[in-house]
CSV table of C-alpha atoms and ligand atoms in Angstrom, one decimal:
chain,number,residue,atom,x,y,z
C,130,MET,CA,267.3,-19.6,-5.0
C,131,THR,CA,264.6,-20.6,-7.4
C,132,ALA,CA,265.8,-22.1,-10.7
C,133,ARG,CA,264.7,-20.7,-14.0
C,134,ILE,CA,262.7,-23.2,-16.1
C,135,ILE,CA,264.3,-24.2,-19.4
C,136,ASP,CA,261.2,-24.4,-21.7
C,137,GLY,CA,261.8,-27.2,-24.1
C,138,THR,CA,258.4,-26.6,-25.8
C,139,ALA,CA,259.3,-23.0,-26.6
C,140,LEU,CA,262.8,-23.9,-27.8
C,141,SER,CA,261.4,-26.6,-29.9
C,142,ARG,CA,258.9,-24.2,-31.5
C,143,HIS,CA,261.7,-21.9,-32.4
C,144,LEU,CA,263.9,-24.7,-33.8
C,145,ARG,CA,261.0,-26.3,-35.7
C,146,ALA,CA,260.3,-23.0,-37.4
C,147,GLY,CA,263.9,-23.2,-38.8
C,148,VAL,CA,263.2,-26.8,-39.9
C,149,GLY,CA,260.1,-25.7,-41.8
C,150,GLU,CA,262.0,-23.0,-43.6
C,151,ARG,CA,264.8,-25.4,-44.6
C,152,ALA,CA,262.2,-28.0,-45.8
C,153,ALA,CA,260.5,-25.2,-47.9
C,154,ALA,CA,263.9,-24.3,-49.4
C,155,LEU,CA,264.5,-27.9,-50.4
C,156,ARG,CA,261.0,-28.2,-51.8
C,157,ALA,CA,261.6,-25.1,-53.9
C,158,ARG,CA,264.5,-27.1,-55.4
C,159,GLY,CA,262.3,-30.0,-56.1
C,160,VAL,CA,263.5,-32.1,-53.2
C,161,ILE,CA,260.9,-33.3,-50.7
C,162,PRO,CA,262.6,-34.3,-47.5
C,163,GLY,CA,261.4,-37.8,-46.6
C,164,LEU,CA,261.6,-39.9,-43.3
C,165,ALA,CA,260.7,-43.5,-43.1
C,166,VAL,CA,259.5,-44.7,-39.7
C,167,VAL,CA,259.4,-48.5,-39.2
C,168,LEU,CA,257.3,-49.9,-36.3
C,169,VAL,CA,257.3,-53.6,-35.7
C,170,GLY,CA,254.9,-55.1,-33.1
C,171,ASP,CA,252.3,-53.5,-30.9
C,172,ASP,CA,254.1,-51.9,-28.0
C,173,PRO,CA,251.6,-49.1,-27.0
C,174,ALA,CA,254.3,-46.6,-25.9
C,175,SER,CA,256.1,-47.1,-29.3
C,176,ALA,CA,252.9,-46.5,-31.1
C,177,VAL,CA,252.5,-43.1,-29.3
C,178,TYR,CA,256.1,-42.1,-30.0
C,179,VAL,CA,255.8,-43.0,-33.7
C,180,ARG,CA,252.6,-41.1,-34.1
C,181,ASN,CA,254.1,-38.0,-32.6
C,182,LYS,CA,257.1,-38.3,-34.9
C,183,VAL,CA,254.9,-38.7,-38.0
C,184,LYS,CA,252.7,-35.8,-36.9
C,185,ALA,CA,255.8,-33.5,-36.4
C,186,CYS,CA,257.0,-34.3,-39.9
C,187,GLU,CA,253.7,-33.5,-41.4
C,188,GLN,CA,253.6,-30.1,-39.6
C,189,HIS,CA,257.1,-29.1,-40.8
C,190,GLY,CA,257.2,-29.9,-44.5
C,191,ILE,CA,258.8,-33.4,-44.2
C,192,ARG,CA,257.1,-36.3,-45.9
C,193,SER,CA,256.9,-39.3,-43.6
C,194,VAL,CA,256.3,-42.9,-44.6
C,195,LEU,CA,255.0,-45.0,-41.7
C,196,GLU,CA,255.5,-48.7,-42.2
C,197,THR,CA,253.9,-50.9,-39.5
C,198,TYR,CA,254.5,-54.7,-39.3
C,199,PRO,CA,253.2,-57.4,-37.0
C,200,ALA,CA,255.3,-58.7,-34.1
C,201,THR,CA,255.8,-61.9,-36.0
C,202,MET,CA,257.9,-60.2,-38.8
C,203,THR,CA,261.1,-62.1,-39.5
C,204,GLN,CA,264.6,-60.7,-39.3
C,205,ALA,CA,265.1,-61.4,-43.0
C,206,ASP,CA,261.9,-59.5,-43.9
C,207,LEU,CA,262.9,-56.5,-41.8
C,208,LEU,CA,266.4,-56.4,-43.2
C,209,ALA,CA,264.9,-56.5,-46.7
C,210,ARG,CA,262.7,-53.5,-45.9
C,211,VAL,CA,265.6,-51.5,-44.6
C,212,GLU,CA,267.6,-52.4,-47.7
C,213,ALA,CA,264.7,-51.2,-49.9
C,214,LEU,CA,264.5,-47.9,-48.0
C,215,ASN,CA,268.3,-47.5,-48.3
C,216,GLY,CA,267.9,-47.6,-52.0
C,217,ASP,CA,264.9,-45.3,-52.2
C,218,PRO,CA,266.0,-41.8,-53.3
C,219,ALA,CA,262.8,-40.2,-51.9
C,220,ILE,CA,263.8,-41.4,-48.4
C,221,HIS,CA,266.5,-39.4,-46.6
C,222,GLY,CA,266.1,-40.7,-43.1
C,223,ILE,CA,265.3,-44.2,-41.7
C,224,LEU,CA,264.1,-44.7,-38.2
C,225,VAL,CA,263.4,-48.2,-36.9
C,226,GLN,CA,261.5,-47.7,-33.6
C,227,MET,CA,263.0,-49.4,-30.6
C,228,PRO,CA,262.5,-51.7,-28.7
C,229,LEU,CA,262.0,-54.4,-31.4
C,230,PRO,CA,260.3,-57.7,-30.5
C,231,ARG,CA,262.7,-60.0,-28.7
C,232,HIS,CA,263.3,-62.4,-31.6
C,233,LEU,CA,264.7,-59.6,-33.7
C,234,ASP,CA,268.4,-58.5,-33.6
C,235,ALA,CA,268.2,-54.7,-33.1
C,236,HIS,CA,272.0,-54.3,-33.5
C,237,ALA,CA,271.9,-56.0,-37.0
C,238,VAL,CA,268.9,-53.9,-38.0
C,239,ILE,CA,270.5,-50.6,-37.0
C,240,GLU,CA,273.7,-51.6,-38.8
C,241,ALA,CA,271.8,-52.3,-41.9
C,242,ILE,CA,270.6,-48.7,-42.2
C,243,ALA,CA,272.7,-46.7,-44.6
C,244,PRO,CA,274.9,-44.4,-42.5
C,245,ALA,CA,273.8,-41.3,-44.5
C,246,LYS,CA,270.2,-42.1,-43.6
C,247,ASP,CA,270.8,-43.0,-39.9
C,248,VAL,CA,268.8,-40.1,-38.4
C,249,ASP,CA,268.8,-41.8,-35.0
C,250,GLY,CA,272.6,-41.8,-34.9
C,251,PHE,CA,272.6,-45.2,-33.3
C,252,SER,CA,274.9,-47.0,-35.8
C,253,VAL,CA,278.5,-47.9,-35.1
C,254,ALA,CA,279.5,-45.5,-38.0
C,255,SER,CA,277.5,-42.6,-36.4
C,256,ALA,CA,278.9,-43.4,-33.0
C,257,GLY,CA,282.4,-43.4,-34.4
C,258,GLU,CA,281.9,-40.1,-36.1
C,259,LEU,CA,280.8,-38.6,-32.8
C,260,MET,CA,283.7,-40.2,-30.9
C,261,THR,CA,286.3,-38.9,-33.4
C,262,GLY,CA,284.7,-35.4,-33.8
C,263,LEU,CA,283.8,-36.0,-37.5
C,264,PRO,CA,280.6,-34.4,-38.8
C,265,GLY,CA,277.6,-36.8,-38.8
C,266,LEU,CA,274.2,-37.5,-37.5
C,267,ARG,CA,274.1,-37.2,-33.6
C,268,PRO,CA,271.5,-39.1,-31.5
C,269,ALA,CA,268.5,-36.8,-31.1
C,270,THR,CA,268.0,-36.8,-27.3
C,271,PRO,CA,271.6,-35.8,-26.3
C,272,ALA,CA,271.7,-33.4,-29.2
C,273,GLY,CA,268.5,-31.8,-27.8
C,274,CYS,CA,270.0,-31.6,-24.3
C,275,MET,CA,273.0,-29.7,-25.8
C,276,LYS,CA,270.5,-27.2,-27.3
C,277,LEU,CA,268.7,-26.8,-24.0
C,278,ILE,CA,272.0,-26.2,-22.2
C,279,GLU,CA,273.1,-23.7,-24.9
C,280,SER,CA,269.8,-21.8,-24.5
C,281,THR,CA,270.8,-20.9,-20.9
C,282,GLY,CA,273.8,-19.0,-22.3
C,283,THR,CA,276.1,-21.4,-20.3
C,284,ASP,CA,279.6,-21.6,-21.8
C,285,LEU,CA,280.6,-25.2,-21.2
C,286,ARG,CA,284.4,-24.6,-21.6
C,287,GLY,CA,286.1,-25.7,-18.4
C,288,LYS,CA,282.8,-26.5,-16.6
C,289,HIS,CA,282.3,-29.7,-14.8
C,290,ALA,CA,279.4,-31.8,-16.4
C,291,VAL,CA,278.1,-34.9,-14.7
C,292,VAL,CA,276.1,-37.4,-16.8
C,293,ILE,CA,274.1,-39.9,-14.8
C,294,GLY,CA,273.5,-43.0,-17.0
C,295,ARG,CA,275.7,-44.7,-19.6
C,296,SER,CA,273.3,-46.0,-22.3
C,297,ASN,CA,274.4,-46.1,-25.9
C,298,THR,CA,271.5,-43.9,-26.9
C,299,VAL,CA,271.8,-41.1,-24.3
C,300,GLY,CA,274.5,-41.3,-21.6
C,301,LYS,CA,277.5,-42.2,-23.7
C,302,PRO,CA,276.8,-39.8,-26.6
C,303,MET,CA,275.8,-37.1,-24.1
C,304,ALA,CA,279.2,-37.4,-22.5
C,305,LEU,CA,281.0,-37.1,-25.8
C,306,LEU,CA,279.0,-34.0,-26.9
C,307,LEU,CA,279.8,-32.3,-23.6
C,308,LEU,CA,283.5,-33.2,-24.0
C,309,GLN,CA,283.4,-31.8,-27.5
C,310,ALA,CA,282.1,-28.5,-26.0
C,311,ASN,CA,285.2,-28.5,-23.7
C,312,ALA,CA,283.5,-29.5,-20.5
C,313,THR,CA,285.2,-31.7,-18.0
C,314,VAL,CA,283.0,-34.8,-18.0
C,315,THR,CA,282.2,-37.4,-15.4
C,316,VAL,CA,279.9,-40.3,-16.2
C,317,CYS,CA,278.1,-41.9,-13.2
C,318,HIS,CA,276.1,-45.1,-13.3
C,319,SER,CA,274.4,-47.8,-11.3
C,320,ALA,CA,277.8,-48.9,-9.8
C,321,THR,CA,278.8,-45.4,-8.8
C,322,PRO,CA,279.1,-45.2,-5.0
C,323,ASP,CA,277.7,-42.0,-3.4
C,324,LEU,CA,276.4,-40.3,-6.5
C,325,GLY,CA,276.1,-37.0,-4.6
C,326,THR,CA,279.9,-36.7,-4.2
C,327,PHE,CA,280.1,-36.2,-7.9
C,328,THR,CA,276.9,-34.3,-8.7
C,329,ARG,CA,277.7,-31.7,-5.9
C,330,GLN,CA,280.8,-30.7,-7.9
C,331,ALA,CA,278.8,-30.3,-11.2
C,332,ASP,CA,278.1,-27.1,-13.0
C,333,VAL,CA,275.8,-29.1,-15.3
C,334,VAL,CA,274.0,-32.4,-14.4
C,335,VAL,CA,272.3,-34.5,-17.0
C,336,ALA,CA,270.1,-37.2,-15.4
C,337,ALA,CA,269.4,-40.1,-17.8
C,338,VAL,CA,268.7,-43.1,-15.7
C,339,GLY,CA,264.9,-43.8,-16.1
C,340,ARG,CA,264.2,-43.9,-12.3
C,341,ARG,CA,262.6,-41.1,-10.4
C,342,GLY,CA,264.2,-39.4,-7.4
C,343,VAL,CA,267.8,-40.1,-8.6
C,344,LEU,CA,268.8,-36.4,-8.1
C,345,ARG,CA,267.7,-34.6,-5.0
C,346,ALA,CA,268.3,-31.1,-3.7
C,347,ASP,CA,271.1,-32.0,-1.4
C,348,MET,CA,273.0,-33.4,-4.3
C,349,VAL,CA,273.1,-30.2,-6.4
C,350,LYS,CA,275.5,-27.3,-6.4
C,351,PRO,CA,273.7,-23.9,-6.1
C,352,GLY,CA,273.2,-22.4,-9.5
C,353,ALA,CA,273.8,-25.6,-11.5
C,354,VAL,CA,272.1,-26.4,-14.8
C,355,VAL,CA,270.0,-29.5,-14.4
C,356,ILE,CA,268.7,-31.4,-17.5
C,357,ASP,CA,266.2,-34.2,-16.8
C,358,VAL,CA,266.0,-36.9,-19.5
C,359,GLY,CA,263.8,-39.3,-17.4
C,360,ILE,CA,260.2,-40.2,-18.3
C,361,ASN,CA,258.7,-42.0,-15.3
C,362,ARG,CA,255.4,-42.1,-13.5
C,363,ASP,CA,255.0,-41.2,-9.8
C,364,GLU,CA,252.8,-43.2,-7.4
C,365,GLY,CA,249.8,-41.2,-8.5
C,366,GLY,CA,250.5,-42.1,-12.2
C,367,LYS,CA,251.7,-38.5,-13.0
C,368,LEU,CA,254.5,-38.1,-15.5
C,369,CYS,CA,257.8,-37.2,-13.8
C,370,GLY,CA,261.5,-37.3,-14.6
C,371,ASP,CA,264.6,-38.6,-12.8
C,372,VAL,CA,265.0,-35.4,-10.8
C,373,ASP,CA,263.1,-34.4,-7.7
C,374,PHE,CA,261.9,-31.3,-9.4
C,375,ALA,CA,260.3,-29.6,-6.4
C,376,GLY,CA,263.4,-29.9,-4.3
C,377,VAL,CA,266.1,-29.4,-6.9
C,378,SER,CA,264.4,-26.3,-8.4
C,379,GLN,CA,265.1,-24.6,-5.0
C,380,VAL,CA,268.8,-25.0,-5.5
C,381,ALA,CA,269.6,-25.2,-9.2
C,382,GLY,CA,270.1,-22.1,-11.5
C,383,TYR,CA,268.3,-23.7,-14.4
C,384,ILE,CA,266.2,-26.8,-14.7
C,385,THR,CA,264.1,-28.6,-17.4
C,386,PRO,CA,260.6,-29.7,-16.5
C,387,VAL,CA,259.0,-33.1,-17.2
C,388,PRO,CA,257.0,-32.9,-19.4
C,389,GLY,CA,258.0,-29.9,-21.5
C,390,GLY,CA,261.8,-30.2,-21.3
C,391,VAL,CA,263.8,-32.8,-23.1
C,392,GLY,CA,260.8,-34.7,-24.6
C,393,PRO,CA,259.8,-32.2,-27.3
C,394,MET,CA,263.5,-31.6,-28.2
C,395,THR,CA,264.1,-35.3,-29.1
C,396,ILE,CA,261.5,-35.1,-31.9
C,397,THR,CA,262.8,-31.7,-32.9
C,398,MET,CA,266.3,-33.0,-33.3
C,399,LEU,CA,265.0,-35.9,-35.3
C,400,LEU,CA,263.5,-33.4,-37.7
C,401,VAL,CA,266.8,-31.5,-37.8
C,402,ASN,CA,268.7,-34.7,-38.6
C,403,THR,CA,266.3,-35.6,-41.4
C,404,LEU,CA,266.8,-32.1,-42.9
C,405,ASP,CA,270.6,-32.4,-42.5
C,406,ALA,CA,270.4,-35.8,-44.3
C,407,ALA,CA,268.1,-34.5,-47.1
C,408,GLU,CA,270.3,-31.4,-47.7
C,409,ARG,CA,273.4,-33.6,-47.9
C,410,ALA,CA,271.7,-35.9,-50.3
C,411,ALA,CA,270.6,-33.0,-52.4
C,412,GLY,CA,274.1,-31.6,-52.5
V,1086,GUN,N1,262.6,-45.7,-28.8
V,1086,GUN,C1,262.6,-44.8,-27.8
V,1086,GUN,N2,263.2,-43.7,-28.2
V,1086,GUN,C2,263.7,-43.9,-29.5
V,1086,GUN,C3,264.4,-43.2,-30.5
V,1086,GUN,O1,264.8,-42.1,-30.2
V,1086,GUN,N3,264.6,-43.8,-31.7
V,1086,GUN,C4,264.2,-45.1,-31.9
V,1086,GUN,N4,264.5,-45.6,-33.1
V,1086,GUN,N5,263.5,-45.8,-31.0
V,1086,GUN,C5,263.3,-45.2,-29.8
């Protein structure tokens, strides 16, 4: 069997067209959706991510404000900036790019963001809303993975989904979103013995570990949906995910590529969250 490729770039294009329409509708009402992106320090990968987020906003009718600060910025100054953005009615979403320089307390910064503007969905309030099934802003990467799974036409009710990874930003919210969609969910992680025992039972596997080669062909049930969140480099320096794509695509029913799978969906869902926040603020 050769898996069908889930094209995250094409799905993103489709969803972003909807974002553009919603942004235009808000603008027609005199509301310009606004996202503030705060970058502290000079991590080169963060600079690329932030640039892509700002560019995507510009292309889809969202005003973005990029604030960049030196790595020496103090916690007090960063919290003061977040407070100012919380009180700025032209800003509907606030994103503080992670990781922050080590002397800064990321948790305290995330908690300082007004829950209504927490478009990353990383705060305790947003996590609690997800946990309890209340409406709210969901973390972009797992929300994007759900859209990718939905696009295959898979009904998750009663299916077994295995999430590999337990981070607060991907693994844990991913498990909760799958649970909310009535899947039976198993969360595997670095202390899980014999990962394949679990993944071979899975109708859906989401790999979010950040290490290549975590999921190989002999660990996958024929026909399964495989979502690869990983962004790694192979020994030749080429971008690759957590999944052995060449092998697993011979067994799976559907698979996301890297690049062109989850990556574009993360930014797309950030745009969707910003629109959700702006629409809620506009009433
Ligand atoms: N760093 C890597 N991914 C993300 C993200 O989705 N949001 C933020 N704020 N920082 C990140």
